[in-house]
Tab-separated table of C-alpha atoms in Angstrom:
chain	number	residue	atom	x	y	z
A	1	MET	CA	-13.504	-4.640	4.518
A	2	ARG	CA	-13.333	-1.251	3.093
A	3	ALA	CA	-11.814	0.099	-0.135
A	4	ARG	CA	-10.565	2.655	2.301
A	5	ASP	CA	-8.232	-0.416	4.693
A	6	LEU	CA	-7.047	-2.201	1.774
A	7	ALA	CA	-6.194	1.368	-0.720
A	8	THR	CA	-2.257	1.370	-0.398
A	9	PRO	CA	0.233	4.227	-1.668
A	10	PHE	CA	-0.605	5.109	-5.577
A	11	PRO	CA	2.222	7.844	-7.765
A	12	THR	CA	-0.026	9.666	-9.757
A	13	VAL	CA	1.276	13.468	-12.003
A	14	SER	CA	-0.439	16.363	-13.273
A	15	VAL	CA	-1.816	16.461	-16.959
A	16	ASP	CA	0.639	19.354	-17.208
A	17	GLU	CA	3.573	17.899	-15.425
A	18	ASP	CA	6.173	17.062	-17.940
A	19	VAL	CA	6.884	13.312	-19.329
A	20	PHE	CA	9.988	13.239	-18.240
A	21	THR	CA	8.768	13.973	-14.368
A	22	ALA	CA	6.138	11.032	-15.082
A	23	ALA	CA	8.121	8.254	-16.685
A	24	ARG	CA	10.847	8.549	-13.586
A	25	MET	CA	8.128	8.067	-11.569
A	26	MET	CA	6.702	4.464	-13.864
A	27	ALA	CA	10.889	3.424	-12.955
A	28	THR	CA	11.033	3.693	-10.223
A	29	GLU	CA	8.531	3.419	-8.102
A	30	HIS	CA	7.938	0.207	-9.743
A	31	LYS	CA	4.523	0.732	-11.770
A	32	PRO	CA	3.309	0.215	-15.321
A	33	GLY	CA	0.701	3.184	-15.533
A	34	LEU	CA	0.899	6.341	-13.434
A	35	ILE	CA	-2.808	8.318	-11.530
A	36	VAL	CA	-3.076	11.300	-14.066
A	37	CYS	CA	-5.040	14.074	-12.283
A	38	ASP	CA	-6.608	17.178	-13.733
A	39	PRO	CA	-5.361	20.745	-12.329
A	40	ASP	CA	-7.578	20.965	-9.527
A	41	GLY	CA	-6.113	17.000	-8.101
A	42	ARG	CA	-9.012	14.896	-9.051
A	43	PRO	CA	-8.639	11.954	-10.582
A	44	TYR	CA	-8.942	11.135	-15.112
A	45	THR	CA	-7.614	8.718	-17.198
A	46	VAL	CA	-4.393	6.904	-16.658
A	47	LEU	CA	-1.046	7.205	-18.387
A	48	PRO	CA	0.260	3.512	-19.163
A	49	GLY	CA	4.019	2.932	-19.857
A	50	SER	CA	2.979	1.823	-23.421
A	51	GLN	CA	1.245	5.000	-24.085
A	52	VAL	CA	4.761	6.788	-23.145
A	53	LEU	CA	7.177	4.650	-24.821
A	54	ASN	CA	4.470	4.319	-28.354
A	55	PHE	CA	5.530	8.805	-28.084
A	56	LEU	CA	8.665	7.812	-27.973
A	57	ILE	CA	9.235	5.208	-30.594
A	58	PRO	CA	8.052	6.357	-34.537
A	59	ARG	CA	5.342	4.522	-35.931
A	60	TYR	CA	7.479	3.246	-38.953
A	61	VAL	CA	10.188	2.106	-36.491
A	62	GLN	CA	7.764	-0.082	-34.561
A	63	GLU	CA	6.397	-0.894	-37.085
A	64	GLN	CA	9.021	-2.827	-38.028
A	65	PRO	CA	11.629	-4.718	-36.481
A	66	ALA	CA	14.620	-4.513	-38.387
A	67	LEU	CA	14.483	-0.045	-38.566
A	68	ALA	CA	14.174	-1.135	-34.495
A	69	ARG	CA	16.844	-3.057	-34.127
A	70	ALA	CA	18.857	0.542	-36.755
A	71	PHE	CA	16.804	2.537	-33.664
A	72	ASP	CA	19.287	1.228	-30.944
A	73	GLU	CA	22.013	3.411	-32.044
A	74	ARG	CA	20.962	6.693	-31.029
A	75	ALA	CA	21.569	8.049	-28.170
A	76	SER	CA	18.933	8.330	-25.569
A	77	ASP	CA	19.510	11.884	-24.809
A	78	GLU	CA	17.522	12.399	-27.695
A	79	LEU	CA	14.189	10.774	-26.386
A	80	ARG	CA	15.340	12.957	-22.488
A	81	ASP	CA	15.100	15.753	-24.343
A	82	LYS	CA	11.226	14.935	-26.219
A	83	LEU	CA	9.711	13.813	-23.416
A	84	VAL	CA	11.140	16.415	-21.675
A	85	ARG	CA	9.693	19.097	-23.776
A	86	HIS	CA	6.064	17.365	-23.605
A	87	THR	CA	3.554	17.257	-21.502
A	88	VAL	CA	1.127	14.241	-19.776
A	89	ARG	CA	-1.313	15.814	-21.292
A	90	ASP	CA	0.108	15.739	-24.837
A	91	VAL	CA	1.180	11.925	-25.486
A	92	LEU	CA	-2.461	10.524	-23.876
A	93	PRO	CA	-4.806	9.091	-26.186
A	94	GLN	CA	-7.012	11.354	-28.852
A	95	PRO	CA	-10.332	11.883	-25.797
A	96	ALA	CA	-12.559	8.312	-27.723
A	97	ASP	CA	-9.427	6.772	-27.160
A	98	LEU	CA	-8.836	7.897	-22.822
A	99	ASP	CA	-8.418	4.523	-20.821
A	100	GLU	CA	-12.025	5.537	-17.531
A	101	LEU	CA	-10.067	5.273	-15.077
A	102	PRO	CA	-11.930	3.277	-12.619
A	103	ILE	CA	-12.610	4.768	-9.005
A	104	VAL	CA	-14.029	2.979	-6.866
A	105	ASP	CA	-15.830	5.097	-3.469
A	106	ALA	CA	-13.708	4.370	-0.680
A	107	ASP	CA	-16.497	2.814	1.746
A	108	ALA	CA	-16.602	0.149	-1.134
A	109	THR	CA	-17.015	-3.476	-0.527
A	110	THR	CA	-14.630	-6.049	-1.782
A	111	ILE	CA	-17.749	-7.817	-4.042
A	112	GLU	CA	-17.858	-4.675	-5.356
A	113	ILE	CA	-13.975	-3.851	-6.174
A	114	ALA	CA	-13.889	-7.140	-7.646
A	115	ALA	CA	-17.499	-6.276	-10.113
A	116	VAL	CA	-15.932	-2.901	-10.946
A	117	MET	CA	-11.944	-4.590	-11.763
A	118	ALA	CA	-13.900	-7.057	-14.048
A	119	ARG	CA	-16.462	-5.772	-15.784
A	120	MET	CA	-13.647	-2.559	-17.296
A	121	HIS	CA	-10.943	-5.608	-17.346
A	122	SER	CA	-7.967	-3.422	-14.505
A	123	PRO	CA	-5.326	-4.594	-12.888
A	124	LEU	CA	-5.836	-1.560	-11.024
A	125	VAL	CA	-9.092	0.458	-9.208
A	126	ALA	CA	-8.616	4.609	-7.115
A	127	VAL	CA	-9.896	4.878	-3.927
A	128	VAL	CA	-11.247	8.309	-3.952
A	129	ASP	CA	-12.896	10.269	-1.023
A	130	SER	CA	-16.084	12.033	-0.886
A	131	GLU	CA	-14.292	15.216	-2.000
A	132	ASP	CA	-12.725	12.568	-5.651
A	133	ARG	CA	-9.099	13.279	-3.762
A	134	VAL	CA	-6.718	9.740	-4.699
A	135	LEU	CA	-6.780	7.793	-1.531
A	136	GLY	CA	-4.762	5.435	-2.954
A	137	ALA	CA	-5.072	2.416	-5.068
A	138	ILE	CA	-6.001	-1.454	-5.280
A	139	THR	CA	-4.307	-3.685	-6.770
A	140	VAL	CA	-6.173	-7.156	-7.767
A	141	SER	CA	-2.492	-9.085	-6.383
A	142	GLN	CA	-4.077	-7.603	-2.730
A	143	LEU	CA	-8.127	-8.634	-3.920
A	144	LEU	CA	-7.154	-11.795	-4.488
A	145	ASN	CA	-5.255	-12.235	-1.367
A	146	TYR	CA	-8.094	-11.029	0.690
A	147	LEU	CA	-10.562	-12.610	-1.169
A	148	LEU	CA	-8.743	-15.845	-1.858
A	149	PRO	CA	-6.371	-16.438	1.974
A	150	ALA	CA	-3.639	-18.825	0.738
B	1	MET	CA	22.051	-4.173	-24.521
B	2	ARG	CA	20.034	-7.340	-24.809
B	3	ALA	CA	16.206	-9.159	-23.945
B	4	ARG	CA	17.942	-11.118	-22.066
B	5	ASP	CA	19.874	-9.139	-19.746
B	6	LEU	CA	16.851	-7.348	-19.155
B	7	ALA	CA	14.205	-10.688	-18.270
B	8	THR	CA	13.553	-11.101	-14.386
B	9	PRO	CA	11.999	-14.478	-13.291
B	10	PHE	CA	7.897	-13.817	-14.440
B	11	PRO	CA	5.866	-16.423	-12.505
B	12	THR	CA	4.100	-18.859	-15.367
B	13	VAL	CA	1.220	-21.081	-15.446
B	14	SER	CA	-0.089	-24.148	-17.515
B	15	VAL	CA	-3.977	-24.116	-18.614
B	16	ASP	CA	-4.458	-27.435	-17.048
B	17	GLU	CA	-3.871	-25.567	-14.172
B	18	ASP	CA	-5.812	-24.892	-11.518
B	19	VAL	CA	-7.224	-21.508	-10.787
B	20	PHE	CA	-7.492	-21.325	-7.641
B	21	THR	CA	-3.361	-21.898	-7.585
B	22	ALA	CA	-3.069	-19.486	-10.320
B	23	ALA	CA	-5.162	-16.932	-8.483
B	24	ARG	CA	-2.829	-17.777	-5.672
B	25	MET	CA	-0.103	-16.893	-7.466
B	26	MET	CA	-1.193	-13.601	-8.830
B	27	ALA	CA	-1.628	-13.477	-5.008
B	28	THR	CA	2.409	-13.655	-3.453
B	29	GLU	CA	4.212	-13.163	-5.656
B	30	HIS	CA	2.142	-9.145	-6.507
B	31	LYS	CA	1.655	-10.205	-10.110
B	32	PRO	CA	-1.391	-8.514	-12.258
B	33	GLY	CA	-1.073	-11.530	-14.595
B	34	LEU	CA	0.391	-14.870	-15.034
B	35	ILE	CA	2.156	-16.369	-18.421
B	36	VAL	CA	0.013	-18.978	-19.106
B	37	CYS	CA	2.416	-21.867	-21.456
B	38	ASP	CA	0.099	-25.264	-22.938
B	39	PRO	CA	0.839	-28.808	-22.176
B	40	ASP	CA	4.126	-28.056	-24.237
B	41	GLY	CA	5.958	-25.741	-21.647
B	42	ARG	CA	4.826	-22.832	-25.119
B	43	PRO	CA	3.914	-18.997	-23.424
B	44	TYR	CA	0.245	-19.005	-25.347
B	45	THR	CA	-0.834	-16.006	-23.839
B	46	VAL	CA	-1.737	-14.003	-20.667
B	47	LEU	CA	-4.359	-14.903	-17.177
B	48	PRO	CA	-5.381	-11.193	-16.235
B	49	GLY	CA	-6.341	-11.110	-12.327
B	50	SER	CA	-9.914	-9.114	-13.680
B	51	GLN	CA	-10.746	-12.436	-16.498
B	52	VAL	CA	-10.009	-14.351	-12.792
B	53	LEU	CA	-12.722	-12.560	-11.276
B	54	ASN	CA	-14.978	-11.654	-14.264
B	55	PHE	CA	-15.446	-15.786	-13.453
B	56	LEU	CA	-15.721	-15.347	-9.888
B	57	ILE	CA	-18.321	-12.041	-9.662
B	58	PRO	CA	-21.864	-13.362	-11.344
B	59	ARG	CA	-22.472	-10.219	-14.621
B	60	TYR	CA	-25.354	-9.521	-12.916
B	61	VAL	CA	-23.824	-8.109	-9.779
B	62	GLN	CA	-21.205	-7.159	-11.781
B	63	GLU	CA	-23.054	-4.688	-13.923
B	64	GLN	CA	-25.523	-3.725	-11.011
B	65	PRO	CA	-23.752	-1.820	-7.549
B	66	ALA	CA	-25.946	-2.584	-4.925
B	67	LEU	CA	-26.398	-5.975	-5.564
B	68	ALA	CA	-22.736	-6.298	-4.931
B	69	ARG	CA	-22.136	-4.817	-1.265
B	70	ALA	CA	-24.948	-8.069	-0.380
B	71	PHE	CA	-22.816	-10.398	-2.166
B	72	ASP	CA	-20.664	-9.435	0.068
B	73	GLU	CA	-21.567	-11.134	2.739
B	74	ARG	CA	-21.523	-15.117	1.186
B	75	ALA	CA	-18.544	-17.156	3.098
B	76	SER	CA	-14.815	-16.940	-0.088
B	77	ASP	CA	-14.910	-20.539	0.997
B	78	GLU	CA	-17.761	-21.331	-2.210
B	79	LEU	CA	-15.241	-18.222	-4.170
B	80	ARG	CA	-12.603	-20.718	-3.534
B	81	ASP	CA	-14.803	-24.217	-4.573
B	82	LYS	CA	-14.858	-22.352	-7.644
B	83	LEU	CA	-11.822	-21.714	-8.387
B	84	VAL	CA	-10.766	-24.832	-7.555
B	85	ARG	CA	-12.678	-26.750	-9.698
B	86	HIS	CA	-12.032	-24.912	-12.922
B	87	THR	CA	-8.532	-25.131	-14.611
B	88	VAL	CA	-6.532	-21.552	-16.211
B	89	ARG	CA	-8.180	-22.330	-19.483
B	90	ASP	CA	-11.690	-22.760	-18.346
B	91	VAL	CA	-11.669	-19.356	-17.685
B	92	LEU	CA	-9.584	-17.850	-20.519
B	93	PRO	CA	-11.771	-15.461	-22.351
B	94	GLN	CA	-13.209	-17.176	-26.153
B	95	PRO	CA	-9.844	-17.769	-28.413
B	96	ALA	CA	-11.508	-14.760	-30.717
B	97	ASP	CA	-10.656	-12.603	-27.413
B	98	LEU	CA	-7.939	-14.303	-26.502
B	99	ASP	CA	-4.273	-11.217	-25.551
B	100	GLU	CA	-1.489	-11.237	-27.932
B	101	LEU	CA	1.604	-12.682	-26.286
B	102	PRO	CA	4.408	-9.624	-26.004
B	103	ILE	CA	7.019	-12.089	-27.262
B	104	VAL	CA	10.750	-11.106	-28.422
B	105	ASP	CA	13.961	-13.146	-29.166
B	106	ALA	CA	16.481	-12.999	-26.414
B	107	ASP	CA	18.876	-11.168	-28.643
B	108	ALA	CA	15.778	-7.981	-28.727
B	109	THR	CA	17.242	-4.733	-28.658
B	110	THR	CA	16.850	-2.250	-26.007
B	111	ILE	CA	14.208	-1.100	-28.757
B	112	GLU	CA	12.601	-3.186	-30.071
B	113	ILE	CA	11.531	-4.278	-27.165
B	114	ALA	CA	10.020	-1.329	-26.750
B	115	ALA	CA	8.554	-1.651	-30.149
B	116	VAL	CA	6.400	-4.222	-29.472
B	117	MET	CA	4.661	-2.870	-26.256
B	118	ALA	CA	4.448	0.199	-27.440
B	119	ARG	CA	2.288	-1.838	-30.740
B	120	MET	CA	1.034	-3.986	-28.480
B	121	HIS	CA	0.169	-1.447	-25.484
B	122	SER	CA	1.065	-3.717	-23.205
B	123	PRO	CA	2.905	-3.507	-19.933
B	124	LEU	CA	5.294	-5.930	-19.566
B	125	VAL	CA	6.526	-8.571	-22.790
B	126	ALA	CA	7.535	-11.962	-22.502
B	127	VAL	CA	11.618	-12.893	-23.376
B	128	VAL	CA	11.938	-16.097	-24.855
B	129	ASP	CA	15.203	-18.735	-26.370
B	130	SER	CA	15.735	-19.935	-29.465
B	131	GLU	CA	12.869	-22.938	-28.878
B	132	ASP	CA	10.563	-21.214	-27.215
B	133	ARG	CA	10.752	-21.574	-23.986
B	134	VAL	CA	9.964	-18.722	-21.650
B	135	LEU	CA	13.474	-17.646	-20.131
B	136	GLY	CA	11.152	-14.345	-17.922
B	137	ALA	CA	9.681	-11.114	-18.668
B	138	ILE	CA	10.600	-7.408	-19.776
B	139	THR	CA	8.440	-4.069	-17.433
B	140	VAL	CA	7.934	-0.949	-19.451
B	141	SER	CA	9.288	0.472	-15.991
B	142	GLN	CA	12.321	-2.096	-16.251
B	143	LEU	CA	13.005	-0.739	-20.021
B	144	LEU	CA	11.825	3.375	-18.444
B	145	ASN	CA	14.510	2.654	-15.990
B	146	TYR	CA	16.771	1.707	-18.919
B	147	LEU	CA	15.954	3.804	-21.872
B	148	LEU	CA	15.833	6.923	-19.473
B	149	PRO	CA	17.519	6.662	-16.899
B	150	ALA	CA	17.725	9.507	-13.830
């Protein structure tokens, strides 16, 4: 079994897309994050949903639960506007903190995939073809299901 | 909207359960990890699927892709046996590296939930009642869907 056989479609987003579109994609696809591609369509990093929330919720609110409770009264329209006005690039962590995206070639074996997930503590690997285009992704639950059949 | 209204069932596992059972639960429930409870049933940490792979795949194989390809030839029965013979407690990271489990009370507001996810960079929070029993969990995609309706 090779990576190309296990890969399933996974949502990708360009660094130039607006954050609202990215956040809605996570919501409708039930994903904890998206694969972010550079303008040439090559995978670049991941945008975790928690990073979108980190951008939405001011730092002083994050650190003061009492303020968070008060903040709840505000209209969600404000949150939406903030996301529409910014691109994915704007909300990514600083380059030094960017998550390295776990990537495997289409012909990686299941143990190679497991080794990459284990080393990078990742619940997901992106699978790319020989031109670095994203074929899909493999989740740790899919891989465990294959390695450890019932 | 409060945490109790957004929480949905999420699989939990005891620290004393064997790792094979835990890994199969991730596989069948399509989860990237499980909530680990102490023997009293209180939430304690998370067991990421990548940690199970980290335990399965020897370090020298993780660091040498060529060895990973050779390792693939081995029977998966060996992997299963290794997991059956160990408990979740055995494969958790060292105490200093344990993931702090993001937890909110049942009456936390959506902004409080968002603040916890943002601060802890977590795709998930556990929701507990007043006796620290797990009512369920909230994923970042569920929360984004509520905060940012289409």
